[in-house]
Amino acid sequence: MSQVKLSLQNALLTLEQLQQTPSREDGITEEQEDHLRQLGCHLIQHAGILLKLPQVAMATGQILFQRFFYQASLRKFAVRDISMGSVFLAAKVEECPIRFLDLVNVFDHLIKKFHRLPLDPMPAYQQTFYTLKDATVVAEMQILKKLSFNVHVQTPYAIMINYLKVLELMDHPIIPQLAWSYLNDGLRTSIYICYQPPTIACSVIWLAAMKENVALPTSPAWWEVLDAKLEDIENIAGHITSLYHRPLPISTLPFTIEQVEPYLRGELNKNASNGSPAAAATGSLSSTSIKGTRVSRFS
Amino acid sequence: MPRDPDTLREGPRPPSVDDNMTPVYSQEPEDQETYRHRSQTPVDTYREQAGEAAPEYHIEVPETEQHPVLTQCRSVENYEKLNRISEGTYGVVYRARDRITGEIVALKKLKLDQEKNGFPITSLREIYTLLLAKHPHIVNVREIVVGDTLTQIFIVMDFIEHDLKELMSGMRSPFLQSEVKTLMLQLLSATELLHENWILHRDLKTSNLLLNNKGEIKVADFGLARRYGEPQGVLTQPVVTLWYRSPELLLGAKQYTTAVDIWSIGCIFAEFVNNEPLLPARSEAEQLEKIFKLLGMPNDKIWPGFSKLPLASHVPNFVQPYNLLRSRLPYLTENGLDLMSKMLTYDPTRRITAEDALKHPYFSEAPPPKHPSMFPTWPSKGEKTAKKNASPSAPQAVHGHGQDEEEAGGLFNFANQESTGFRLKV
């Protein structure tokens, strides 16, 4: 164990970690794992919007969530608890701490909404609050422990904006927002655990420029100037675009540890309609606006 | 670009795109395939020119030496606790030995019992700062280990023999000028790095400066450190231990800058020279009074905006218009005094920066700074077995967990000797 144990550089996965996740070893299928990961990220993104967190904090939270489940199984830790812990911890890491009460209220509301339960406000000073609060504290410590305190995440938002400026695309009516949204949606995939932020920033610009049919310098190719490989760019773009073709049956997914076993047997909320498509959930709702969003210099 | 097949490690591909599925999302990008056949896109033109075929999707995993890997925390059982070094409000520090390599380290146990808001944000900041600020004169953090329960968290740091407060209280005479210069240069270079990285230490004082037996200072205890930026967010008050607190903080300024650290360094500088604290006061009012008595009453002329500070109107109006710094430091050279007054300037915007201080003529005049390897060495207080340590087996007495043998040093325990040093009541 002579390798670096603590670092500010983003931790990436080894091939073994990527192929054999703890959840897969625990008998969860690839599709189920993907759904649960997307669910957690979905929850974090929406909670962040309701809590008025900067996008960088939500991104950090989602990356922590993704990282955590390469160290632990989805059978042992509930999506709800870990996503709450991720938001809580990410808010501290990004210097915008939130209160337990706000956090618990927002998650309670979102979970009811996603499971299509009546949206009653959470009763004050009742057991629900304390249960969720304790779960958050434990989850936060578990995240810190399993990630060996490597929780300071580098995000590509500020890098992407610099690149857009270099490429003189900041004034384009669509590309900056589109690329920003791709960054947000890409949090639901494994790209942030497989690539360093500058490569991801190049990729979303590439994807957005392609969508808008904007030609960018080719001799030399702009991505080579920015030290990215076309192959990586295309891989990342492939991961992001494939998101829009995978439905996320959100109302049938488990939030708590008690709901996991019925879910894995295919018995959770069977009667609920089975196809709110991923794209509907992934798109405009999750995208925070690039305009007026404070990009921390540290992101 | 031909690639060596050995370096190419293929991972799972992204899920395949179902062609029959109708896109639902309005801003939905079209299939990758569509892009590939659109001849006018710049990428395709580029590719045709280069004569390359489109590569297949895969996730390439760089070699693990190039980036950190996700791992869990190791257990504290990897270290053997030797003895307790000190205990403060922040937590307990132990001296311990790595069971595998045999290296001596310091284990700082975080106090988490009374936390109401989960893991303390101050500890997160401390860990972040220590990771960011890798510098020969900033204490090196090795890793973080956990105990059996979730509330036992230890930061593993290099073990440094002395802290300067403890050391100076046991010294009969102050540091030599050449030694002061070396210490100041080291302290300023560490501070320069922090400030360059937008970090405020906010608690510089002699007890937070460690000194090893090679004459190297290590800045420690980043429990109050935090990043700052432009525009500044809300910063907490109060910060900095009273004796080292700058006048703008004492007068309740809402915004403060790196200048607060420089004021502290000025106080430390005087403490090195005199071997006693410059401004030891018991209350904030007394602290201000001592500053004004020493440096003269500030006014809007020498410190624009002084009278607009929140607490400026409460300042006792005794008149002492003169700067009496010289009387406190009779043996310091003109250059030395000049540097000191630039660090203890009232107006924070005109206070010298760490970068400029390093270039000050004080450091180039005679006597030159002493090379760190020429520094005298002292037996360590933390390391109770200073002499016996050379033999591989340490005495049994220090092996117990959590034993607190404060006075075991005997002959070498300078702290118990009579000293003129002051003690800070925390």
Tab-separated table of N, CA and C in Angstrom, chain B residues 118-225:
chain	number	residue	atom	x	y	z
B	118	GLY	N	-23.241	16.302	12.019
B	118	GLY	CA	-22.474	15.311	11.297
B	118	GLY	C	-20.987	15.587	11.373
B	119	PHE	N	-20.275	15.166	10.359
B	119	PHE	CA	-18.828	15.348	10.346
B	119	PHE	C	-18.530	16.837	10.260
B	120	PRO	N	-17.665	17.360	11.154
B	120	PRO	CA	-17.473	18.814	11.201
B	120	PRO	C	-16.850	19.377	9.931
B	121	ILE	N	-17.408	20.477	9.475
B	121	ILE	CA	-16.926	21.117	8.247
B	121	ILE	C	-15.496	21.611	8.443
B	122	THR	N	-15.151	21.944	9.697
B	122	THR	CA	-13.785	22.412	9.952
B	122	THR	C	-12.769	21.301	9.681
B	123	SER	N	-13.144	20.072	10.029
B	123	SER	CA	-12.216	18.972	9.767
B	123	SER	C	-12.102	18.710	8.272
B	124	LEU	N	-13.220	18.867	7.549
B	124	LEU	CA	-13.154	18.721	6.097
B	124	LEU	C	-12.216	19.764	5.504
B	125	ARG	N	-12.336	21.002	6.017
B	125	ARG	CA	-11.453	22.065	5.536
B	125	ARG	C	-10.005	21.748	5.854
B	126	GLU	N	-9.783	21.248	7.066
B	126	GLU	CA	-8.420	20.940	7.474
B	126	GLU	C	-7.809	19.896	6.556
B	127	ILE	N	-8.579	18.853	6.269
B	127	ILE	CA	-8.066	17.791	5.410
B	127	ILE	C	-7.807	18.339	4.010
B	128	TYR	N	-8.757	19.133	3.510
B	128	TYR	CA	-8.595	19.715	2.180
B	128	TYR	C	-7.331	20.574	2.113
B	129	THR	N	-7.172	21.421	3.120
B	129	THR	CA	-6.030	22.339	3.118
B	129	THR	C	-4.720	21.589	3.169
B	130	LEU	N	-4.663	20.592	4.040
B	130	LEU	CA	-3.421	19.834	4.173
B	130	LEU	C	-3.083	19.110	2.876
B	131	LEU	N	-4.119	18.687	2.148
B	131	LEU	CA	-3.864	17.994	0.886
B	131	LEU	C	-3.401	18.962	-0.180
B	132	LEU	N	-4.030	20.136	-0.193
B	132	LEU	CA	-3.706	21.113	-1.227
B	132	LEU	C	-2.335	21.715	-0.991
B	133	ALA	N	-2.049	21.980	0.273
B	133	ALA	CA	-0.847	22.738	0.582
B	133	ALA	C	0.299	21.795	0.905
B	134	LYS	N	0.808	21.143	-0.099
B	134	LYS	CA	1.987	20.301	0.107
B	134	LYS	C	3.218	21.192	0.017
B	135	HIS	N	3.951	21.267	1.101
B	135	HIS	CA	5.044	22.224	1.170
B	135	HIS	C	6.020	21.691	2.211
B	136	PRO	N	7.333	21.899	1.995
B	136	PRO	CA	8.289	21.376	2.989
B	136	PRO	C	8.073	21.936	4.393
B	137	HIS	N	7.383	23.084	4.507
B	137	HIS	CA	7.195	23.647	5.832
B	137	HIS	C	5.745	23.636	6.289
B	138	ILE	N	4.981	22.730	5.697
B	138	ILE	CA	3.622	22.495	6.186
B	138	ILE	C	3.535	21.014	6.532
B	139	VAL	N	2.952	20.724	7.667
B	139	VAL	CA	2.981	19.351	8.156
B	139	VAL	C	2.313	18.419	7.138
B	140	ASN	N	2.921	17.264	6.944
B	140	ASN	CA	2.472	16.344	5.910
B	140	ASN	C	1.429	15.378	6.477
B	141	VAL	N	0.279	15.299	5.799
B	141	VAL	CA	-0.740	14.346	6.228
B	141	VAL	C	-0.585	13.100	5.376
B	142	ARG	N	-0.602	11.930	6.033
B	142	ARG	CA	-0.355	10.694	5.287
B	142	ARG	C	-1.639	10.028	4.857
B	143	GLU	N	-2.539	9.867	5.773
B	143	GLU	CA	-3.802	9.227	5.437
B	143	GLU	C	-4.765	9.453	6.595
B	144	ILE	N	-5.953	8.915	6.449
B	144	ILE	CA	-6.910	8.996	7.532
B	144	ILE	C	-7.346	7.577	7.844
B	145	VAL	N	-7.301	7.229	9.106
B	145	VAL	CA	-7.672	5.860	9.473
B	145	VAL	C	-8.857	5.902	10.436
B	146	VAL	N	-9.562	4.784	10.523
B	146	VAL	CA	-10.744	4.738	11.372
B	146	VAL	C	-10.596	3.662	12.433
B	147	GLY	N	-11.285	3.868	13.540
B	147	GLY	CA	-11.315	2.866	14.594
B	147	GLY	C	-12.517	1.953	14.409
B	148	ASP	N	-12.918	1.310	15.491
B	148	ASP	CA	-13.995	0.333	15.381
B	148	ASP	C	-15.358	0.972	15.164
B	149	THR	N	-15.601	2.083	15.819
B	149	THR	CA	-16.900	2.708	15.636
B	149	THR	C	-16.760	3.876	14.663
B	150	LEU	N	-17.913	4.363	14.229
B	150	LEU	CA	-17.903	5.387	13.198
B	150	LEU	C	-17.409	6.734	13.709
B	151	THR	N	-17.303	6.893	15.035
B	151	THR	CA	-16.882	8.199	15.530
B	151	THR	C	-15.388	8.259	15.819
B	152	GLN	N	-14.685	7.187	15.540
B	152	GLN	CA	-13.245	7.203	15.791
B	152	GLN	C	-12.506	7.447	14.492
B	153	ILE	N	-12.084	8.704	14.322
B	153	ILE	CA	-11.383	9.087	13.096
B	153	ILE	C	-10.027	9.663	13.489
B	154	PHE	N	-9.000	9.186	12.843
B	154	PHE	CA	-7.651	9.672	13.150
B	154	PHE	C	-6.999	10.210	11.882
B	155	ILE	N	-6.395	11.393	11.998
B	155	ILE	CA	-5.576	11.897	10.903
B	155	ILE	C	-4.136	11.489	11.176
B	156	VAL	N	-3.515	10.845	10.234
B	156	VAL	CA	-2.141	10.385	10.413
B	156	VAL	C	-1.197	11.402	9.795
B	157	MET	N	-0.322	11.961	10.622
B	157	MET	CA	0.610	12.966	10.128
B	157	MET	C	2.032	12.567	10.498
B	158	ASP	N	2.988	13.196	9.831
B	158	ASP	CA	4.376	12.965	10.215
B	158	ASP	C	4.570	13.433	11.654
B	159	PHE	N	5.390	12.702	12.392
B	159	PHE	CA	5.643	13.102	13.766
B	159	PHE	C	6.748	14.149	13.789
B	160	ILE	N	6.468	15.279	14.409
B	160	ILE	CA	7.455	16.351	14.517
B	160	ILE	C	7.779	16.528	15.993
B	161	GLU	N	9.062	16.695	16.289
B	161	GLU	CA	9.515	16.584	17.674
B	161	GLU	C	8.982	17.674	18.601
B	162	HIS	N	8.995	18.930	18.166
B	162	HIS	CA	8.665	20.005	19.101
B	162	HIS	C	7.565	20.899	18.567
B	163	ASP	N	6.873	21.561	19.477
B	163	ASP	CA	6.171	22.748	19.031
B	163	ASP	C	6.907	23.941	19.601
B	164	LEU	N	6.879	25.040	18.842
B	164	LEU	CA	7.782	26.140	19.180
B	164	LEU	C	7.446	26.784	20.515
B	165	LYS	N	6.174	26.777	20.903
B	165	LYS	CA	5.813	27.403	22.170
B	165	LYS	C	6.455	26.636	23.328
B	166	GLU	N	6.292	25.332	23.271
B	166	GLU	CA	6.862	24.465	24.291
B	166	GLU	C	8.385	24.622	24.335
B	167	LEU	N	8.964	24.642	23.133
B	167	LEU	CA	10.411	24.703	23.026
B	167	LEU	C	10.949	26.020	23.580
B	168	MET	N	10.282	27.118	23.178
B	168	MET	CA	10.781	28.426	23.580
B	168	MET	C	10.614	28.649	25.074
B	169	SER	N	9.562	28.053	25.643
B	169	SER	CA	9.373	28.255	27.077
B	169	SER	C	10.479	27.558	27.866
B	170	GLY	N	11.168	26.620	27.230
B	170	GLY	CA	12.256	25.946	27.928
B	170	GLY	C	13.627	26.503	27.594
B	171	MET	N	13.659	27.494	26.723
B	171	MET	CA	14.961	28.042	26.330
B	171	MET	C	15.372	29.165	27.265
B	172	ARG	N	16.672	29.188	27.647
B	172	ARG	CA	17.117	30.230	28.549
B	172	ARG	C	17.303	31.555	27.842
B	173	SER	N	17.769	31.507	26.594
B	173	SER	CA	17.968	32.744	25.845
B	173	SER	C	17.192	32.645	24.536
B	174	PRO	N	16.853	33.790	23.963
B	174	PRO	CA	16.096	33.763	22.725
B	174	PRO	C	16.890	33.141	21.589
B	175	PHE	N	16.186	32.901	20.465
B	175	PHE	CA	16.888	32.431	19.266
B	175	PHE	C	17.899	33.475	18.830
B	176	LEU	N	18.985	33.031	18.184
B	176	LEU	CA	19.934	33.966	17.588
B	176	LEU	C	19.281	34.613	16.368
B	177	GLN	N	19.815	35.773	15.979
B	177	GLN	CA	19.253	36.449	14.808
B	177	GLN	C	19.289	35.553	13.564
B	178	SER	N	20.386	34.817	13.395
B	178	SER	CA	20.475	33.944	12.211
B	178	SER	C	19.391	32.866	12.250
B	179	GLU	N	19.082	32.408	13.449
B	179	GLU	CA	18.046	31.382	13.581
B	179	GLU	C	16.663	31.970	13.336
B	180	VAL	N	16.457	33.181	13.856
B	180	VAL	CA	15.166	33.847	13.642
B	180	VAL	C	14.908	33.995	12.148
B	181	LYS	N	15.958	34.371	11.407
B	181	LYS	CA	15.793	34.570	9.971
B	181	LYS	C	15.384	33.276	9.284
B	182	THR	N	16.057	32.186	9.636
B	182	THR	CA	15.710	30.905	9.034
B	182	THR	C	14.247	30.551	9.332
B	183	LEU	N	13.873	30.681	10.599
B	183	LEU	CA	12.506	30.327	10.979
B	183	LEU	C	11.492	31.205	10.248
B	184	MET	N	11.785	32.512	10.192
B	184	MET	CA	10.859	33.435	9.539
B	184	MET	C	10.732	33.130	8.047
B	185	LEU	N	11.871	32.849	7.406
B	185	LEU	CA	11.820	32.530	5.972
B	185	LEU	C	10.966	31.293	5.720
B	186	GLN	N	11.136	30.301	6.586
B	186	GLN	CA	10.348	29.074	6.414
B	186	GLN	C	8.867	29.344	6.628
B	187	LEU	N	8.563	30.081	7.674
B	187	LEU	CA	7.176	30.388	7.985
B	187	LEU	C	6.540	31.212	6.866
B	188	LEU	N	7.295	32.201	6.370
B	188	LEU	CA	6.749	33.050	5.311
B	188	LEU	C	6.561	32.278	4.009
B	189	SER	N	7.460	31.370	3.712
B	189	SER	CA	7.292	30.639	2.454
B	189	SER	C	6.076	29.722	2.532
B	190	ALA	N	5.848	29.122	3.699
B	190	ALA	CA	4.644	28.299	3.853
B	190	ALA	C	3.395	29.161	3.723
B	191	THR	N	3.431	30.334	4.351
B	191	THR	CA	2.268	31.218	4.296
B	191	THR	C	2.026	31.724	2.873
B	192	GLU	N	3.122	31.986	2.175
B	192	GLU	CA	2.982	32.436	0.790
B	192	GLU	C	2.234	31.390	-0.038
B	193	LEU	N	2.605	30.134	0.154
B	193	LEU	CA	1.926	29.073	-0.594
B	193	LEU	C	0.437	29.018	-0.258
B	194	LEU	N	0.119	29.132	1.033
B	194	LEU	CA	-1.287	29.110	1.439
B	194	LEU	C	-2.050	30.248	0.780
B	195	HIS	N	-1.481	31.442	0.856
B	195	HIS	CA	-2.184	32.607	0.322
B	195	HIS	C	-2.307	32.542	-1.196
B	196	GLU	N	-1.280	32.004	-1.841
B	196	GLU	CA	-1.363	31.814	-3.288
B	196	GLU	C	-2.529	30.904	-3.652
B	197	ASN	N	-2.806	29.950	-2.791
B	197	ASN	CA	-3.891	29.009	-3.056
B	197	ASN	C	-5.208	29.438	-2.426
B	198	TRP	N	-5.316	30.693	-2.090
B	198	TRP	CA	-6.562	31.246	-1.545
B	198	TRP	C	-6.968	30.560	-0.246
B	199	ILE	N	-5.987	30.307	0.580
B	199	ILE	CA	-6.301	29.706	1.876
B	199	ILE	C	-5.851	30.665	2.974
B	200	LEU	N	-6.727	30.886	3.943
B	200	LEU	CA	-6.354	31.620	5.146
B	200	LEU	C	-6.103	30.598	6.246
B	201	HIS	N	-5.011	30.752	6.980
B	201	HIS	CA	-4.763	29.822	8.079
B	201	HIS	C	-5.615	30.199	9.291
B	202	ARG	N	-5.644	31.453	9.613
B	202	ARG	CA	-6.487	32.042	10.651
B	202	ARG	C	-6.148	31.612	12.076
B	203	ASP	N	-5.097	30.882	12.269
B	203	ASP	CA	-4.706	30.583	13.646
B	203	ASP	C	-3.197	30.379	13.747
B	204	LEU	N	-2.437	31.289	13.177
B	204	LEU	CA	-0.986	31.182	13.285
B	204	LEU	C	-0.569	31.650	14.676
B	205	LYS	N	0.184	30.804	15.350
B	205	LYS	CA	0.748	31.150	16.660
B	205	LYS	C	1.854	30.156	16.941
B	206	THR	N	2.672	30.455	17.935
B	206	THR	CA	3.840	29.601	18.127
B	206	THR	C	3.466	28.168	18.493
B	207	SER	N	2.352	27.966	19.179
B	207	SER	CA	2.033	26.579	19.536
B	207	SER	C	1.535	25.794	18.329
B	208	ASN	N	1.219	26.474	17.221
B	208	ASN	CA	0.851	25.761	16.008
B	208	ASN	C	2.006	25.618	15.030
B	209	LEU	N	3.180	26.038	15.450
B	209	LEU	CA	4.354	25.858	14.606
B	209	LEU	C	5.196	24.744	15.206
B	210	LEU	N	5.431	23.718	14.423
B	210	LEU	CA	6.222	22.596	14.904
B	210	LEU	C	7.642	22.730	14.365
B	211	LEU	N	8.578	22.188	15.105
B	211	LEU	CA	9.972	22.252	14.673
B	211	LEU	C	10.581	20.867	14.834
B	212	ASN	N	11.179	20.365	13.760
B	212	ASN	CA	11.821	19.057	13.921
B	212	ASN	C	13.303	19.242	14.240
B	213	ASN	N	13.965	18.147	14.435
B	213	ASN	CA	15.359	18.249	14.849
B	213	ASN	C	16.306	18.561	13.704
B	214	LYS	N	15.750	18.822	12.524
B	214	LYS	CA	16.584	19.257	11.402
B	214	LYS	C	16.454	20.759	11.194
B	215	GLY	N	15.873	21.451	12.169
B	215	GLY	CA	15.728	22.890	12.033
B	215	GLY	C	14.670	23.314	11.049
B	216	GLU	N	13.666	22.457	10.821
B	216	GLU	CA	12.611	22.798	9.863
B	216	GLU	C	11.298	23.057	10.573
B	217	ILE	N	10.716	24.206	10.272
B	217	ILE	CA	9.393	24.528	10.801
B	217	ILE	C	8.333	23.803	9.999
B	218	LYS	N	7.284	23.341	10.664
B	218	LYS	CA	6.123	22.803	9.957
B	218	LYS	C	4.890	23.501	10.512
B	219	VAL	N	4.198	24.179	9.655
B	219	VAL	CA	2.954	24.822	10.082
B	219	VAL	C	1.909	23.730	10.277
B	220	ALA	N	1.194	23.767	11.402
B	220	ALA	CA	0.231	22.706	11.699
B	220	ALA	C	-1.095	23.304	12.141
B	221	ASP	N	-2.013	22.425	12.448
B	221	ASP	CA	-3.347	22.764	12.942
B	221	ASP	C	-4.108	23.706	12.011
B	222	PHE	N	-4.675	23.113	11.005
B	222	PHE	CA	-5.457	23.885	10.049
B	222	PHE	C	-6.941	23.830	10.396
B	223	GLY	N	-7.228	23.643	11.676
B	223	GLY	CA	-8.619	23.516	12.103
B	223	GLY	C	-9.449	24.754	11.826
B	224	LEU	N	-8.808	25.902	11.717
B	224	LEU	CA	-9.564	27.129	11.434
B	224	LEU	C	-9.367	27.595	9.995
B	225	ALA	N	-8.528	26.887	9.263
B	225	ALA	CA	-8.212	27.348	7.903
B	225	ALA	C	-9.424	27.234	7.007
